[in-house]
Amino acid sequence: MHFEYNVEGGDFTNAGTTSSKVKKMMKQLGVDPAIVKRTVVALYEAEVNIVAHAYRGVIYVDLEDTSVSIKLVDEGPGIPDINQAMQKGYSTASPQVREMGFGAGMGLPNMQSNSDKLVVNSVVGKGTTVEIVNYF
Amino acid sequence: MKIQEITSLISGTVVEGEAFIDRDIDCAFASDLMSDVLTLRTDKSVMLITGLCNTQTIRTCEMSDIKVVMFVRGKKVTEEMIELAEDNDMLLITTDFSLYRTAGILFNAGLPGVY
């Protein structure tokens, strides 16, 4: 099953709606709750990152019998140094993002620990692509 | 610990999810940092105690399988938050007590921390 969702940068009111839909879908399909949780935590972190840092983005979800593959493609400033961004505590989040309870430099490392496969690619001035794969 | 005992100990009010008043809580986590809540690794029934009162608090708990949230220091829960909580079978409690006092009272009464 293939799904696509649009995400608007700066729209904190709706941040998490895609993750919520994916969670409900995975639960309905009877996926192990522990895997559902890992997947939606990683996805939610990535979705909040689009809202916090990018202008807009698209989330592509492929739900198969034995895996879920999620690709988040955003148009935004990009990440100049991905290794630095993966380090715990490193953050470029705005005060608004911090007021929402995020921006502590924990998102990317947490996405890594909640994914079987995580690939981050970025082009400065264009945007970032994040791929998350979890196996059932 | 039962929700009724929790609310009585901290003079709390259930603002959403009265139907789930019989829920049993194994442990609690106190934080205003949602990034930290998202790193919790437990299968137990967790209650979040927080002063951060916005829709992302509810979203974070939805993703983290946290079904009970306590807002401290008299924070006002919005209609939007209530709708989101209702959609996810969550129970929301408010108290005028501070985060420190709330956590202290509940810990002393036997409700352990996640870690």
JSON list of C-alpha atoms in Angstrom, two decimals:
[
{"chain": "A", "resi": 1, "resn": "MET", "atom": "CA", "xyz": [0.00, 0.00, 0.00]},
{"chain": "A", "resi": 2, "resn": "HIS", "atom": "CA", "xyz": [1.32, 3.41, -0.95]},
{"chain": "A", "resi": 3, "resn": "PHE", "atom": "CA", "xyz": [0.33, 6.72, 0.62]},
{"chain": "A", "resi": 4, "resn": "GLU", "atom": "CA", "xyz": [1.49, 10.33, 0.23]},
{"chain": "A", "resi": 5, "resn": "TYR", "atom": "CA", "xyz": [1.02, 13.21, 2.63]},
{"chain": "A", "resi": 6, "resn": "ASN", "atom": "CA", "xyz": [1.92, 16.91, 2.34]},
{"chain": "A", "resi": 7, "resn": "VAL", "atom": "CA", "xyz": [3.51, 18.76, 5.25]},
{"chain": "A", "resi": 8, "resn": "GLU", "atom": "CA", "xyz": [3.75, 22.56, 5.56]},
{"chain": "A", "resi": 9, "resn": "GLY", "atom": "CA", "xyz": [6.78, 24.18, 7.18]},
{"chain": "A", "resi": 10, "resn": "GLY", "atom": "CA", "xyz": [5.94, 26.20, 10.30]},
{"chain": "A", "resi": 11, "resn": "ASP", "atom": "CA", "xyz": [2.49, 24.60, 10.71]},
{"chain": "A", "resi": 12, "resn": "PHE", "atom": "CA", "xyz": [2.86, 23.40, 14.30]},
{"chain": "A", "resi": 13, "resn": "THR", "atom": "CA", "xyz": [-0.89, 22.97, 14.76]},
{"chain": "A", "resi": 14, "resn": "ASN", "atom": "CA", "xyz": [-0.90, 20.08, 12.29]},
{"chain": "A", "resi": 15, "resn": "ALA", "atom": "CA", "xyz": [2.55, 18.67, 13.04]},
{"chain": "A", "resi": 16, "resn": "GLY", "atom": "CA", "xyz": [2.10, 14.97, 13.72]},
{"chain": "A", "resi": 17, "resn": "THR", "atom": "CA", "xyz": [-1.10, 14.40, 11.72]},
{"chain": "A", "resi": 18, "resn": "THR", "atom": "CA", "xyz": [0.72, 12.18, 9.21]},
{"chain": "A", "resi": 19, "resn": "SER", "atom": "CA", "xyz": [2.39, 10.17, 11.99]},
{"chain": "A", "resi": 20, "resn": "SER", "atom": "CA", "xyz": [-1.02, 9.79, 13.61]},
{"chain": "A", "resi": 21, "resn": "LYS", "atom": "CA", "xyz": [-2.58, 8.46, 10.38]},
{"chain": "A", "resi": 22, "resn": "VAL", "atom": "CA", "xyz": [0.29, 6.01, 9.85]},
{"chain": "A", "resi": 23, "resn": "LYS", "atom": "CA", "xyz": [-0.01, 4.79, 13.44]},
{"chain": "A", "resi": 24, "resn": "LYS", "atom": "CA", "xyz": [-3.74, 4.11, 13.07]},
{"chain": "A", "resi": 25, "resn": "MET", "atom": "CA", "xyz": [-3.15, 2.34, 9.76]},
{"chain": "A", "resi": 26, "resn": "MET", "atom": "CA", "xyz": [-0.39, 0.09, 11.14]},
{"chain": "A", "resi": 27, "resn": "LYS", "atom": "CA", "xyz": [-2.50, -0.76, 14.19]},
{"chain": "A", "resi": 28, "resn": "GLN", "atom": "CA", "xyz": [-5.47, -1.66, 11.97]},
{"chain": "A", "resi": 29, "resn": "LEU", "atom": "CA", "xyz": [-3.22, -4.00, 9.98]},
{"chain": "A", "resi": 30, "resn": "GLY", "atom": "CA", "xyz": [-2.24, -5.75, 13.18]},
{"chain": "A", "resi": 31, "resn": "VAL", "atom": "CA", "xyz": [1.48, -4.87, 13.15]},
{"chain": "A", "resi": 32, "resn": "ASP", "atom": "CA", "xyz": [3.29, -5.65, 16.44]},
{"chain": "A", "resi": 33, "resn": "PRO", "atom": "CA", "xyz": [2.64, -2.63, 18.77]},
{"chain": "A", "resi": 34, "resn": "ALA", "atom": "CA", "xyz": [6.37, -2.37, 19.62]},
{"chain": "A", "resi": 35, "resn": "ILE", "atom": "CA", "xyz": [7.22, -1.97, 15.92]},
{"chain": "A", "resi": 36, "resn": "VAL", "atom": "CA", "xyz": [4.35, 0.49, 15.44]},
{"chain": "A", "resi": 37, "resn": "LYS", "atom": "CA", "xyz": [5.72, 2.60, 18.30]},
{"chain": "A", "resi": 38, "resn": "ARG", "atom": "CA", "xyz": [9.31, 2.58, 17.00]},
{"chain": "A", "resi": 39, "resn": "THR", "atom": "CA", "xyz": [8.12, 3.52, 13.51]},
{"chain": "A", "resi": 40, "resn": "VAL", "atom": "CA", "xyz": [5.83, 6.37, 14.50]},
{"chain": "A", "resi": 41, "resn": "VAL", "atom": "CA", "xyz": [8.34, 7.83, 16.99]},
{"chain": "A", "resi": 42, "resn": "ALA", "atom": "CA", "xyz": [10.97, 7.97, 14.21]},
{"chain": "A", "resi": 43, "resn": "LEU", "atom": "CA", "xyz": [8.39, 9.31, 11.74]},
{"chain": "A", "resi": 44, "resn": "TYR", "atom": "CA", "xyz": [7.06, 11.93, 14.18]},
{"chain": "A", "resi": 45, "resn": "GLU", "atom": "CA", "xyz": [10.60, 13.18, 14.88]},
{"chain": "A", "resi": 46, "resn": "ALA", "atom": "CA", "xyz": [11.15, 13.49, 11.11]},
{"chain": "A", "resi": 47, "resn": "GLU", "atom": "CA", "xyz": [7.76, 15.12, 10.52]},
{"chain": "A", "resi": 48, "resn": "VAL", "atom": "CA", "xyz": [8.42, 17.70, 13.26]},
{"chain": "A", "resi": 49, "resn": "ASN", "atom": "CA", "xyz": [11.80, 18.36, 11.63]},
{"chain": "A", "resi": 50, "resn": "ILE", "atom": "CA", "xyz": [10.07, 19.31, 8.35]},
{"chain": "A", "resi": 51, "resn": "VAL", "atom": "CA", "xyz": [7.69, 21.64, 10.20]},
{"chain": "A", "resi": 52, "resn": "ALA", "atom": "CA", "xyz": [10.55, 23.10, 12.25]},
{"chain": "A", "resi": 53, "resn": "HIS", "atom": "CA", "xyz": [13.20, 23.54, 9.57]},
{"chain": "A", "resi": 54, "resn": "ALA", "atom": "CA", "xyz": [11.80, 23.24, 6.03]},
{"chain": "A", "resi": 55, "resn": "TYR", "atom": "CA", "xyz": [9.39, 25.25, 3.83]},
{"chain": "A", "resi": 56, "resn": "ARG", "atom": "CA", "xyz": [7.32, 22.22, 2.86]},
{"chain": "A", "resi": 57, "resn": "GLY", "atom": "CA", "xyz": [7.66, 18.49, 2.35]},
{"chain": "A", "resi": 58, "resn": "VAL", "atom": "CA", "xyz": [6.06, 15.27, 1.16]},
{"chain": "A", "resi": 59, "resn": "ILE", "atom": "CA", "xyz": [5.95, 12.03, 3.14]},
{"chain": "A", "resi": 60, "resn": "TYR", "atom": "CA", "xyz": [5.75, 8.81, 1.11]},
{"chain": "A", "resi": 61, "resn": "VAL", "atom": "CA", "xyz": [4.72, 5.68, 3.00]},
{"chain": "A", "resi": 62, "resn": "ASP", "atom": "CA", "xyz": [4.99, 2.15, 1.60]},
{"chain": "A", "resi": 63, "resn": "LEU", "atom": "CA", "xyz": [3.40, -0.45, 3.82]},
{"chain": "A", "resi": 64, "resn": "GLU", "atom": "CA", "xyz": [4.23, -4.03, 2.81]},
{"chain": "A", "resi": 65, "resn": "ASP", "atom": "CA", "xyz": [3.60, -7.42, 4.44]},
{"chain": "A", "resi": 66, "resn": "THR", "atom": "CA", "xyz": [6.98, -7.54, 6.13]},
{"chain": "A", "resi": 67, "resn": "SER", "atom": "CA", "xyz": [8.16, -3.92, 6.27]},
{"chain": "A", "resi": 68, "resn": "VAL", "atom": "CA", "xyz": [7.28, -0.26, 6.27]},
{"chain": "A", "resi": 69, "resn": "SER", "atom": "CA", "xyz": [9.37, 2.18, 4.21]},
{"chain": "A", "resi": 70, "resn": "ILE", "atom": "CA", "xyz": [8.94, 5.90, 4.72]},
{"chain": "A", "resi": 71, "resn": "LYS", "atom": "CA", "xyz": [10.58, 8.62, 2.66]},
{"chain": "A", "resi": 72, "resn": "LEU", "atom": "CA", "xyz": [10.38, 12.26, 3.74]},
{"chain": "A", "resi": 73, "resn": "VAL", "atom": "CA", "xyz": [11.41, 14.73, 1.05]},
{"chain": "A", "resi": 74, "resn": "ASP", "atom": "CA", "xyz": [11.53, 18.41, 1.99]},
{"chain": "A", "resi": 75, "resn": "GLU", "atom": "CA", "xyz": [12.28, 21.70, 0.31]},
{"chain": "A", "resi": 76, "resn": "GLY", "atom": "CA", "xyz": [14.33, 23.72, 2.74]},
{"chain": "A", "resi": 77, "resn": "PRO", "atom": "CA", "xyz": [17.73, 25.01, 3.78]},
{"chain": "A", "resi": 78, "resn": "GLY", "atom": "CA", "xyz": [19.26, 21.52, 3.97]},
{"chain": "A", "resi": 79, "resn": "ILE", "atom": "CA", "xyz": [21.81, 20.26, 6.51]},
{"chain": "A", "resi": 80, "resn": "PRO", "atom": "CA", "xyz": [25.41, 21.44, 5.91]},
{"chain": "A", "resi": 81, "resn": "ASP", "atom": "CA", "xyz": [27.02, 18.73, 8.08]},
{"chain": "A", "resi": 82, "resn": "ILE", "atom": "CA", "xyz": [24.91, 15.59, 8.61]},
{"chain": "A", "resi": 83, "resn": "ASN", "atom": "CA", "xyz": [27.46, 13.97, 10.96]},
{"chain": "A", "resi": 84, "resn": "GLN", "atom": "CA", "xyz": [27.26, 17.04, 13.22]},
{"chain": "A", "resi": 85, "resn": "ALA", "atom": "CA", "xyz": [23.44, 16.98, 13.07]},
{"chain": "A", "resi": 86, "resn": "MET", "atom": "CA", "xyz": [23.47, 13.31, 14.13]},
{"chain": "A", "resi": 87, "resn": "GLN", "atom": "CA", "xyz": [25.36, 14.16, 17.32]},
{"chain": "A", "resi": 88, "resn": "LYS", "atom": "CA", "xyz": [23.30, 14.28, 20.50]},
{"chain": "A", "resi": 89, "resn": "GLY", "atom": "CA", "xyz": [22.74, 17.84, 21.69]},
{"chain": "A", "resi": 90, "resn": "TYR", "atom": "CA", "xyz": [23.45, 19.59, 18.38]},
{"chain": "A", "resi": 91, "resn": "SER", "atom": "CA", "xyz": [20.51, 21.74, 17.27]},
{"chain": "A", "resi": 92, "resn": "THR", "atom": "CA", "xyz": [19.75, 24.77, 15.11]},
{"chain": "A", "resi": 93, "resn": "ALA", "atom": "CA", "xyz": [16.09, 24.96, 16.23]},
{"chain": "A", "resi": 94, "resn": "SER", "atom": "CA", "xyz": [14.36, 28.32, 16.67]},
{"chain": "A", "resi": 95, "resn": "PRO", "atom": "CA", "xyz": [12.99, 29.53, 20.03]},
{"chain": "A", "resi": 96, "resn": "GLN", "atom": "CA", "xyz": [9.47, 28.72, 18.70]},
{"chain": "A", "resi": 97, "resn": "VAL", "atom": "CA", "xyz": [10.47, 25.09, 18.14]},
{"chain": "A", "resi": 98, "resn": "ARG", "atom": "CA", "xyz": [11.96, 24.91, 21.64]},
{"chain": "A", "resi": 99, "resn": "GLU", "atom": "CA", "xyz": [8.73, 26.32, 23.11]},
{"chain": "A", "resi": 100, "resn": "MET", "atom": "CA", "xyz": [6.93, 23.34, 21.60]},
{"chain": "A", "resi": 101, "resn": "GLY", "atom": "CA", "xyz": [9.18, 20.99, 23.58]},
{"chain": "A", "resi": 102, "resn": "PHE", "atom": "CA", "xyz": [11.66, 20.13, 20.82]},
{"chain": "A", "resi": 103, "resn": "GLY", "atom": "CA", "xyz": [15.02, 21.39, 19.58]},
{"chain": "A", "resi": 104, "resn": "ALA", "atom": "CA", "xyz": [17.24, 19.67, 22.13]},
{"chain": "A", "resi": 105, "resn": "GLY", "atom": "CA", "xyz": [19.39, 17.98, 19.51]},
{"chain": "A", "resi": 106, "resn": "MET", "atom": "CA", "xyz": [17.89, 14.57, 20.19]},
{"chain": "A", "resi": 107, "resn": "GLY", "atom": "CA", "xyz": [15.73, 14.01, 17.10]},
{"chain": "A", "resi": 108, "resn": "LEU", "atom": "CA", "xyz": [18.11, 12.46, 14.58]},
{"chain": "A", "resi": 109, "resn": "PRO", "atom": "CA", "xyz": [19.83, 10.16, 17.13]},
{"chain": "A", "resi": 110, "resn": "ASN", "atom": "CA", "xyz": [16.38, 9.05, 18.33]},
{"chain": "A", "resi": 111, "resn": "MET", "atom": "CA", "xyz": [15.26, 8.41, 14.75]},
{"chain": "A", "resi": 112, "resn": "GLN", "atom": "CA", "xyz": [18.33, 6.21, 14.34]},
{"chain": "A", "resi": 113, "resn": "SER", "atom": "CA", "xyz": [17.58, 4.14, 17.43]},
{"chain": "A", "resi": 114, "resn": "ASN", "atom": "CA", "xyz": [13.96, 3.65, 16.33]},
{"chain": "A", "resi": 115, "resn": "SER", "atom": "CA", "xyz": [14.74, 2.57, 12.75]},
{"chain": "A", "resi": 116, "resn": "ASP", "atom": "CA", "xyz": [16.18, -0.63, 11.32]},
{"chain": "A", "resi": 117, "resn": "LYS", "atom": "CA", "xyz": [17.50, 1.50, 8.47]},
{"chain": "A", "resi": 118, "resn": "LEU", "atom": "CA", "xyz": [17.92, 5.28, 8.39]},
{"chain": "A", "resi": 119, "resn": "VAL", "atom": "CA", "xyz": [19.39, 7.22, 5.48]},
{"chain": "A", "resi": 120, "resn": "VAL", "atom": "CA", "xyz": [19.72, 11.00, 5.53]},
{"chain": "A", "resi": 121, "resn": "ASN", "atom": "CA", "xyz": [20.76, 12.95, 2.43]},
{"chain": "A", "resi": 122, "resn": "SER", "atom": "CA", "xyz": [20.82, 16.71, 2.14]},
{"chain": "A", "resi": 123, "resn": "VAL", "atom": "CA", "xyz": [21.72, 19.45, -0.33]},
{"chain": "A", "resi": 124, "resn": "VAL", "atom": "CA", "xyz": [22.29, 22.89, 1.19]},
{"chain": "A", "resi": 125, "resn": "GLY", "atom": "CA", "xyz": [19.84, 25.42, -0.22]},
{"chain": "A", "resi": 126, "resn": "LYS", "atom": "CA", "xyz": [17.58, 22.70, -1.68]},
{"chain": "A", "resi": 127, "resn": "GLY", "atom": "CA", "xyz": [16.40, 20.29, 0.97]},
{"chain": "A", "resi": 128, "resn": "THR", "atom": "CA", "xyz": [16.72, 17.07, 2.89]},
{"chain": "A", "resi": 129, "resn": "THR", "atom": "CA", "xyz": [15.58, 13.50, 2.25]},
{"chain": "A", "resi": 130, "resn": "VAL", "atom": "CA", "xyz": [15.14, 11.04, 5.11]},
{"chain": "A", "resi": 131, "resn": "GLU", "atom": "CA", "xyz": [14.42, 7.34, 4.60]},
{"chain": "A", "resi": 132, "resn": "ILE", "atom": "CA", "xyz": [13.21, 5.16, 7.43]},
{"chain": "A", "resi": 133, "resn": "VAL", "atom": "CA", "xyz": [12.72, 1.39, 7.07]},
{"chain": "A", "resi": 134, "resn": "ASN", "atom": "CA", "xyz": [11.44, -0.95, 9.75]},
{"chain": "A", "resi": 135, "resn": "TYR", "atom": "CA", "xyz": [10.97, -4.70, 9.34]},
{"chain": "A", "resi": 136, "resn": "PHE", "atom": "CA", "xyz": [8.16, -6.70, 10.97]},
{"chain": "B", "resi": 1, "resn": "MET", "atom": "CA", "xyz": [-1.76, 3.28, 41.12]},
{"chain": "B", "resi": 2, "resn": "LYS", "atom": "CA", "xyz": [-5.35, 4.11, 40.25]},
{"chain": "B", "resi": 3, "resn": "ILE", "atom": "CA", "xyz": [-6.23, 7.45, 38.62]},
{"chain": "B", "resi": 4, "resn": "GLN", "atom": "CA", "xyz": [-8.68, 8.22, 41.41]},
{"chain": "B", "resi": 5, "resn": "GLU", "atom": "CA", "xyz": [-5.95, 7.88, 44.02]},
{"chain": "B", "resi": 6, "resn": "ILE", "atom": "CA", "xyz": [-3.59, 10.02, 41.93]},
{"chain": "B", "resi": 7, "resn": "THR", "atom": "CA", "xyz": [-6.10, 12.85, 41.47]},
{"chain": "B", "resi": 8, "resn": "SER", "atom": "CA", "xyz": [-7.04, 12.79, 45.13]},
{"chain": "B", "resi": 9, "resn": "LEU", "atom": "CA", "xyz": [-3.38, 12.99, 46.25]},
{"chain": "B", "resi": 10, "resn": "ILE", "atom": "CA", "xyz": [-2.60, 16.08, 44.15]},
{"chain": "B", "resi": 11, "resn": "SER", "atom": "CA", "xyz": [-6.08, 17.69, 44.30]},
{"chain": "B", "resi": 12, "resn": "GLY", "atom": "CA", "xyz": [-6.35, 17.18, 40.54]},
{"chain": "B", "resi": 13, "resn": "THR", "atom": "CA", "xyz": [-9.24, 17.45, 38.12]},
{"chain": "B", "resi": 14, "resn": "VAL", "atom": "CA", "xyz": [-9.91, 15.06, 35.25]},
{"chain": "B", "resi": 15, "resn": "VAL", "atom": "CA", "xyz": [-10.59, 17.35, 32.26]},
{"chain": "B", "resi": 16, "resn": "GLU", "atom": "CA", "xyz": [-10.86, 14.59, 29.64]},
{"chain": "B", "resi": 17, "resn": "GLY", "atom": "CA", "xyz": [-11.32, 10.82, 29.68]},
{"chain": "B", "resi": 18, "resn": "GLU", "atom": "CA", "xyz": [-13.56, 10.33, 32.72]},
{"chain": "B", "resi": 19, "resn": "ALA", "atom": "CA", "xyz": [-14.48, 6.95, 31.21]},
{"chain": "B", "resi": 20, "resn": "PHE", "atom": "CA", "xyz": [-10.90, 5.72, 31.83]},
{"chain": "B", "resi": 21, "resn": "ILE", "atom": "CA", "xyz": [-10.83, 6.62, 35.52]},
{"chain": "B", "resi": 22, "resn": "ASP", "atom": "CA", "xyz": [-10.20, 2.96, 36.43]},
{"chain": "B", "resi": 23, "resn": "ARG", "atom": "CA", "xyz": [-6.91, 2.88, 34.55]},
{"chain": "B", "resi": 24, "resn": "ASP", "atom": "CA", "xyz": [-3.89, 1.64, 36.48]},
{"chain": "B", "resi": 25, "resn": "ILE", "atom": "CA", "xyz": [-0.60, 3.52, 36.19]},
{"chain": "B", "resi": 26, "resn": "ASP", "atom": "CA", "xyz": [2.70, 1.62, 36.70]},
{"chain": "B", "resi": 27, "resn": "CYS", "atom": "CA", "xyz": [5.11, 4.57, 36.70]},
{"chain": "B", "resi": 28, "resn": "ALA", "atom": "CA", "xyz": [5.51, 8.26, 35.84]},
{"chain": "B", "resi": 29, "resn": "PHE", "atom": "CA", "xyz": [7.86, 10.53, 33.91]},
{"chain": "B", "resi": 30, "resn": "ALA", "atom": "CA", "xyz": [8.11, 14.27, 34.54]},
{"chain": "B", "resi": 31, "resn": "SER", "atom": "CA", "xyz": [9.40, 16.51, 31.75]},
{"chain": "B", "resi": 32, "resn": "ASP", "atom": "CA", "xyz": [8.66, 19.62, 29.70]},
{"chain": "B", "resi": 33, "resn": "LEU", "atom": "CA", "xyz": [10.95, 18.35, 26.96]},
{"chain": "B", "resi": 34, "resn": "MET", "atom": "CA", "xyz": [8.98, 16.28, 24.44]},
{"chain": "B", "resi": 35, "resn": "SER", "atom": "CA", "xyz": [12.23, 15.15, 22.77]},
{"chain": "B", "resi": 36, "resn": "ASP", "atom": "CA", "xyz": [13.02, 13.41, 26.06]},
{"chain": "B", "resi": 37, "resn": "VAL", "atom": "CA", "xyz": [9.56, 11.82, 26.30]},
{"chain": "B", "resi": 38, "resn": "LEU", "atom": "CA", "xyz": [10.07, 10.39, 22.80]},
{"chain": "B", "resi": 39, "resn": "THR", "atom": "CA", "xyz": [13.18, 8.48, 23.98]},
{"chain": "B", "resi": 40, "resn": "LEU", "atom": "CA", "xyz": [11.32, 6.48, 26.67]},
{"chain": "B", "resi": 41, "resn": "ARG", "atom": "CA", "xyz": [11.72, 2.72, 26.29]},
{"chain": "B", "resi": 42, "resn": "THR", "atom": "CA", "xyz": [9.15, 0.88, 28.36]},
{"chain": "B", "resi": 43, "resn": "ASP", "atom": "CA", "xyz": [6.15, -1.42, 27.98]},
{"chain": "B", "resi": 44, "resn": "LYS", "atom": "CA", "xyz": [4.69, -0.21, 31.27]},
{"chain": "B", "resi": 45, "resn": "SER", "atom": "CA", "xyz": [1.70, 2.04, 31.68]},
{"chain": "B", "resi": 46, "resn": "VAL", "atom": "CA", "xyz": [3.25, 5.53, 32.00]},
{"chain": "B", "resi": 47, "resn": "MET", "atom": "CA", "xyz": [1.78, 8.84, 33.14]},
{"chain": "B", "resi": 48, "resn": "LEU", "atom": "CA", "xyz": [3.47, 12.02, 31.89]},
{"chain": "B", "resi": 49, "resn": "ILE", "atom": "CA", "xyz": [3.64, 14.92, 34.35]},
{"chain": "B", "resi": 50, "resn": "THR", "atom": "CA", "xyz": [4.38, 18.18, 32.51]},
{"chain": "B", "resi": 51, "resn": "GLY", "atom": "CA", "xyz": [4.04, 21.92, 32.45]},
{"chain": "B", "resi": 52, "resn": "LEU", "atom": "CA", "xyz": [4.12, 22.02, 28.65]},
{"chain": "B", "resi": 53, "resn": "CYS", "atom": "CA", "xyz": [0.53, 22.49, 27.56]},
{"chain": "B", "resi": 54, "resn": "ASN", "atom": "CA", "xyz": [0.05, 22.42, 23.78]},
{"chain": "B", "resi": 55, "resn": "THR", "atom": "CA", "xyz": [-1.11, 20.08, 21.00]},
{"chain": "B", "resi": 56, "resn": "GLN", "atom": "CA", "xyz": [2.39, 18.65, 20.56]},
{"chain": "B", "resi": 57, "resn": "THR", "atom": "CA", "xyz": [2.28, 17.39, 24.16]},
{"chain": "B", "resi": 58, "resn": "ILE", "atom": "CA", "xyz": [-0.73, 15.27, 23.18]},
{"chain": "B", "resi": 59, "resn": "ARG", "atom": "CA", "xyz": [0.83, 14.22, 19.85]},
{"chain": "B", "resi": 60, "resn": "THR", "atom": "CA", "xyz": [4.05, 13.18, 21.61]},
{"chain": "B", "resi": 61, "resn": "CYS", "atom": "CA", "xyz": [2.05, 11.03, 24.05]},
{"chain": "B", "resi": 62, "resn": "GLU", "atom": "CA", "xyz": [0.06, 9.52, 21.19]},
{"chain": "B", "resi": 63, "resn": "MET", "atom": "CA", "xyz": [3.27, 8.37, 19.48]},
{"chain": "B", "resi": 64, "resn": "SER", "atom": "CA", "xyz": [4.79, 7.19, 22.78]},
{"chain": "B", "resi": 65, "resn": "ASP", "atom": "CA", "xyz": [1.71, 5.15, 23.84]},
{"chain": "B", "resi": 66, "resn": "ILE", "atom": "CA", "xyz": [1.23, 7.33, 26.93]},
{"chain": "B", "resi": 67, "resn": "LYS", "atom": "CA", "xyz": [-2.45, 7.33, 27.84]},
{"chain": "B", "resi": 68, "resn": "VAL", "atom": "CA", "xyz": [-2.46, 9.60, 30.91]},
{"chain": "B", "resi": 69, "resn": "VAL", "atom": "CA", "xyz": [-1.11, 13.18, 31.04]},
{"chain": "B", "resi": 70, "resn": "MET", "atom": "CA", "xyz": [-1.02, 15.46, 34.06]},
{"chain": "B", "resi": 71, "resn": "PHE", "atom": "CA", "xyz": [-0.64, 19.21, 33.51]},
{"chain": "B", "resi": 72, "resn": "VAL", "atom": "CA", "xyz": [0.77, 21.09, 36.51]},
{"chain": "B", "resi": 73, "resn": "ARG", "atom": "CA", "xyz": [0.58, 24.69, 37.79]},
{"chain": "B", "resi": 74, "resn": "GLY", "atom": "CA", "xyz": [-3.01, 25.24, 36.66]},
{"chain": "B", "resi": 75, "resn": "LYS", "atom": "CA", "xyz": [-2.30, 25.05, 32.93]},
{"chain": "B", "resi": 76, "resn": "LYS", "atom": "CA", "xyz": [-5.40, 25.45, 30.76]},
{"chain": "B", "resi": 77, "resn": "VAL", "atom": "CA", "xyz": [-6.05, 22.59, 28.35]},
{"chain": "B", "resi": 78, "resn": "THR", "atom": "CA", "xyz": [-7.45, 23.83, 25.00]},
{"chain": "B", "resi": 79, "resn": "GLU", "atom": "CA", "xyz": [-10.43, 22.41, 23.10]},
{"chain": "B", "resi": 80, "resn": "GLU", "atom": "CA", "xyz": [-8.07, 21.28, 20.36]},
{"chain": "B", "resi": 81, "resn": "MET", "atom": "CA", "xyz": [-6.02, 19.28, 22.87]},
{"chain": "B", "resi": 82, "resn": "ILE", "atom": "CA", "xyz": [-9.17, 17.72, 24.31]},
{"chain": "B", "resi": 83, "resn": "GLU", "atom": "CA", "xyz": [-10.32, 16.65, 20.83]},
{"chain": "B", "resi": 84, "resn": "LEU", "atom": "CA", "xyz": [-6.94, 15.06, 20.10]},
{"chain": "B", "resi": 85, "resn": "ALA", "atom": "CA", "xyz": [-6.93, 13.32, 23.48]},
{"chain": "B", "resi": 86, "resn": "GLU", "atom": "CA", "xyz": [-10.48, 12.04, 22.94]},
{"chain": "B", "resi": 87, "resn": "ASP", "atom": "CA", "xyz": [-9.50, 10.68, 19.55]},
{"chain": "B", "resi": 88, "resn": "ASN", "atom": "CA", "xyz": [-6.72, 8.68, 21.24]},
{"chain": "B", "resi": 89, "resn": "ASP", "atom": "CA", "xyz": [-8.58, 7.47, 24.37]},
{"chain": "B", "resi": 90, "resn": "MET", "atom": "CA", "xyz": [-6.37, 9.57, 26.62]},
{"chain": "B", "resi": 91, "resn": "LEU", "atom": "CA", "xyz": [-7.03, 10.81, 30.10]},
{"chain": "B", "resi": 92, "resn": "LEU", "atom": "CA", "xyz": [-6.01, 14.40, 30.93]},
{"chain": "B", "resi": 93, "resn": "ILE", "atom": "CA", "xyz": [-5.66, 15.68, 34.49]},
{"chain": "B", "resi": 94, "resn": "THR", "atom": "CA", "xyz": [-4.85, 19.19, 35.73]},
{"chain": "B", "resi": 95, "resn": "THR", "atom": "CA", "xyz": [-3.49, 20.27, 39.11]},
{"chain": "B", "resi": 96, "resn": "ASP", "atom": "CA", "xyz": [-2.53, 23.62, 40.63]},
{"chain": "B", "resi": 97, "resn": "PHE", "atom": "CA", "xyz": [0.48, 21.99, 42.32]},
{"chain": "B", "resi": 98, "resn": "SER", "atom": "CA", "xyz": [3.98, 22.50, 40.83]},
{"chain": "B", "resi": 99, "resn": "LEU", "atom": "CA", "xyz": [5.78, 19.78, 38.89]},
{"chain": "B", "resi": 100, "resn": "TYR", "atom": "CA", "xyz": [8.22, 19.26, 41.78]},
{"chain": "B", "resi": 101, "resn": "ARG", "atom": "CA", "xyz": [5.47, 18.97, 44.41]},
{"chain": "B", "resi": 102, "resn": "THR", "atom": "CA", "xyz": [3.30, 16.72, 42.22]},
{"chain": "B", "resi": 103, "resn": "ALA", "atom": "CA", "xyz": [6.18, 14.36, 41.47]},
{"chain": "B", "resi": 104, "resn": "GLY", "atom": "CA", "xyz": [7.26, 14.33, 45.12]},
{"chain": "B", "resi": 105, "resn": "ILE", "atom": "CA", "xyz": [3.82, 13.49, 46.48]},
{"chain": "B", "resi": 106, "resn": "LEU", "atom": "CA", "xyz": [3.18, 10.71, 43.95]},
{"chain": "B", "resi": 107, "resn": "PHE", "atom": "CA", "xyz": [6.66, 9.20, 44.37]},
{"chain": "B", "resi": 108, "resn": "ASN", "atom": "CA", "xyz": [6.24, 9.17, 48.16]},
{"chain": "B", "resi": 109, "resn": "ALA", "atom": "CA", "xyz": [2.86, 7.50, 47.74]},
{"chain": "B", "resi": 110, "resn": "GLY", "atom": "CA", "xyz": [4.52, 4.63, 45.85]},
{"chain": "B", "resi": 111, "resn": "LEU", "atom": "CA", "xyz": [4.35, 5.62, 42.17]},
{"chain": "B", "resi": 112, "resn": "PRO", "atom": "CA", "xyz": [7.87, 4.93, 40.81]},
{"chain": "B", "resi": 113, "resn": "GLY", "atom": "CA", "xyz": [9.70, 6.71, 38.00]},
{"chain": "B", "resi": 114, "resn": "VAL", "atom": "CA", "xyz": [10.24, 5.10, 34.57]},
{"chain": "B", "resi": 115, "resn": "TYR", "atom": "CA", "xyz": [14.00, 4.97, 35.25]}
]
